[in-house]
Short mmCIF file of N, CA and C in Angstrom, two decimals:
data_model
loop_
_atom_site.label_atom_id
_atom_site.label_comp_id
_atom_site.label_asym_id
_atom_site.label_seq_id
_atom_site.Cartn_x
_atom_site.Cartn_y
_atom_site.Cartn_z
N UNK A 1 3.77 -13.29 1.07
CA UNK A 1 3.87 -12.23 2.07
C UNK A 1 2.74 -12.43 3.08
N UNK A 2 3.07 -12.38 4.36
CA UNK A 2 2.08 -12.57 5.40
C UNK A 2 1.23 -11.33 5.63
N UNK A 3 0.17 -11.51 6.38
CA UNK A 3 -0.78 -10.42 6.65
C UNK A 3 -0.09 -9.23 7.31
N UNK A 4 0.74 -9.49 8.31
CA UNK A 4 1.41 -8.39 8.99
C UNK A 4 2.39 -7.66 8.08
N UNK A 5 3.05 -8.42 7.20
CA UNK A 5 3.97 -7.79 6.24
C UNK A 5 3.21 -6.89 5.28
N UNK A 6 2.04 -7.35 4.83
CA UNK A 6 1.23 -6.56 3.91
C UNK A 6 0.78 -5.27 4.59
N UNK A 7 0.29 -5.39 5.83
CA UNK A 7 -0.17 -4.21 6.57
C UNK A 7 0.97 -3.21 6.76
N UNK A 8 2.16 -3.72 7.07
CA UNK A 8 3.32 -2.84 7.26
C UNK A 8 3.68 -2.14 5.95
N UNK A 9 3.65 -2.87 4.86
CA UNK A 9 3.97 -2.28 3.55
C UNK A 9 2.95 -1.20 3.18
N UNK A 10 1.67 -1.46 3.47
CA UNK A 10 0.63 -0.45 3.21
C UNK A 10 0.92 0.81 4.02
N UNK A 11 1.28 0.64 5.29
CA UNK A 11 1.60 1.80 6.14
C UNK A 11 2.78 2.57 5.57
N UNK A 12 3.81 1.85 5.14
CA UNK A 12 4.99 2.51 4.56
C UNK A 12 4.62 3.31 3.32
N UNK A 13 3.80 2.71 2.45
CA UNK A 13 3.41 3.40 1.22
C UNK A 13 2.52 4.60 1.51
N UNK A 14 1.60 4.46 2.47
CA UNK A 14 0.73 5.59 2.83
C UNK A 14 1.55 6.73 3.42
N UNK A 15 2.54 6.39 4.25
CA UNK A 15 3.43 7.42 4.80
C UNK A 15 4.22 8.10 3.68
N UNK A 16 4.65 7.31 2.71
CA UNK A 16 5.39 7.87 1.58
C UNK A 16 4.52 8.90 0.85
N UNK A 17 3.24 8.57 0.67
CA UNK A 17 2.33 9.50 -0.01
C UNK A 17 2.20 10.80 0.77
N UNK A 18 2.12 10.69 2.09
CA UNK A 18 2.00 11.89 2.93
C UNK A 18 3.26 12.75 2.80
N UNK A 19 4.41 12.10 2.76
CA UNK A 19 5.68 12.82 2.70
C UNK A 19 5.99 13.36 1.29
N UNK A 20 5.37 12.77 0.27
CA UNK A 20 5.66 13.15 -1.12
C UNK A 20 4.36 13.41 -1.88
N UNK A 21 3.58 14.41 -1.46
CA UNK A 21 2.24 14.59 -2.03
C UNK A 21 2.23 14.97 -3.51
N UNK A 22 3.30 15.54 -4.00
CA UNK A 22 3.31 15.99 -5.40
C UNK A 22 4.21 15.16 -6.30
N UNK A 23 4.55 13.97 -5.85
CA UNK A 23 5.44 13.12 -6.62
C UNK A 23 4.76 12.60 -7.90
N UNK A 24 5.51 12.53 -9.00
CA UNK A 24 4.94 11.95 -10.23
C UNK A 24 4.65 10.45 -10.08
N UNK A 25 5.22 9.82 -9.07
CA UNK A 25 5.00 8.39 -8.85
C UNK A 25 3.77 8.11 -7.99
N UNK A 26 3.05 9.15 -7.62
CA UNK A 26 1.91 9.02 -6.70
C UNK A 26 0.89 7.98 -7.19
N UNK A 27 0.54 8.03 -8.45
CA UNK A 27 -0.49 7.10 -8.95
C UNK A 27 -0.01 5.65 -8.88
N UNK A 28 1.29 5.42 -9.11
CA UNK A 28 1.84 4.07 -8.99
C UNK A 28 1.75 3.57 -7.55
N UNK A 29 2.08 4.43 -6.61
CA UNK A 29 2.05 4.06 -5.19
C UNK A 29 0.60 3.77 -4.77
N UNK A 30 -0.34 4.61 -5.22
CA UNK A 30 -1.75 4.39 -4.89
C UNK A 30 -2.23 3.06 -5.47
N UNK A 31 -1.78 2.73 -6.67
CA UNK A 31 -2.14 1.45 -7.29
C UNK A 31 -1.58 0.28 -6.48
N UNK A 32 -0.32 0.42 -6.03
CA UNK A 32 0.29 -0.63 -5.20
C UNK A 32 -0.47 -0.82 -3.90
N UNK A 33 -0.89 0.28 -3.28
CA UNK A 33 -1.67 0.19 -2.04
C UNK A 33 -2.97 -0.55 -2.29
N UNK A 34 -3.62 -0.23 -3.39
CA UNK A 34 -4.88 -0.90 -3.72
C UNK A 34 -4.67 -2.40 -3.92
N UNK A 35 -3.60 -2.77 -4.62
CA UNK A 35 -3.30 -4.19 -4.83
C UNK A 35 -3.05 -4.90 -3.51
N UNK A 36 -2.30 -4.26 -2.62
CA UNK A 36 -2.00 -4.87 -1.32
C UNK A 36 -3.26 -5.03 -0.49
N UNK A 37 -4.15 -4.03 -0.53
CA UNK A 37 -5.40 -4.13 0.23
C UNK A 37 -6.27 -5.26 -0.32
N UNK A 38 -6.28 -5.42 -1.64
CA UNK A 38 -7.02 -6.54 -2.23
C UNK A 38 -6.42 -7.87 -1.81
N UNK A 39 -5.12 -7.93 -1.74
CA UNK A 39 -4.45 -9.16 -1.31
C UNK A 39 -4.80 -9.48 0.15
N UNK A 40 -4.89 -8.43 0.99
CA UNK A 40 -5.27 -8.63 2.38
C UNK A 40 -6.67 -9.22 2.47
N UNK A 41 -7.59 -8.68 1.67
CA UNK A 41 -8.97 -9.19 1.67
C UNK A 41 -9.01 -10.67 1.28
N UNK A 42 -8.22 -11.04 0.29
CA UNK A 42 -8.19 -12.43 -0.15
C UNK A 42 -7.62 -13.33 0.94
N UNK A 43 -6.67 -12.83 1.71
CA UNK A 43 -6.10 -13.63 2.81
C UNK A 43 -7.14 -13.93 3.87
N UNK A 44 -8.15 -13.06 4.00
CA UNK A 44 -9.17 -13.26 5.02
C UNK A 44 -10.32 -14.12 4.55
N UNK A 45 -10.37 -14.44 3.26
CA UNK A 45 -11.47 -15.25 2.73
C UNK A 45 -11.32 -16.72 3.10
#
């Protein structure tokens, strides 16, 4: 997945969190965002 795709996916997931603040899946989505952000950092190394 390219850098722009990762950034777009992070935006989508963050928007999902805003739209679904009380979802039981919230912790999974937050974990996915963290993984994607780590992947972005590695792409810049």
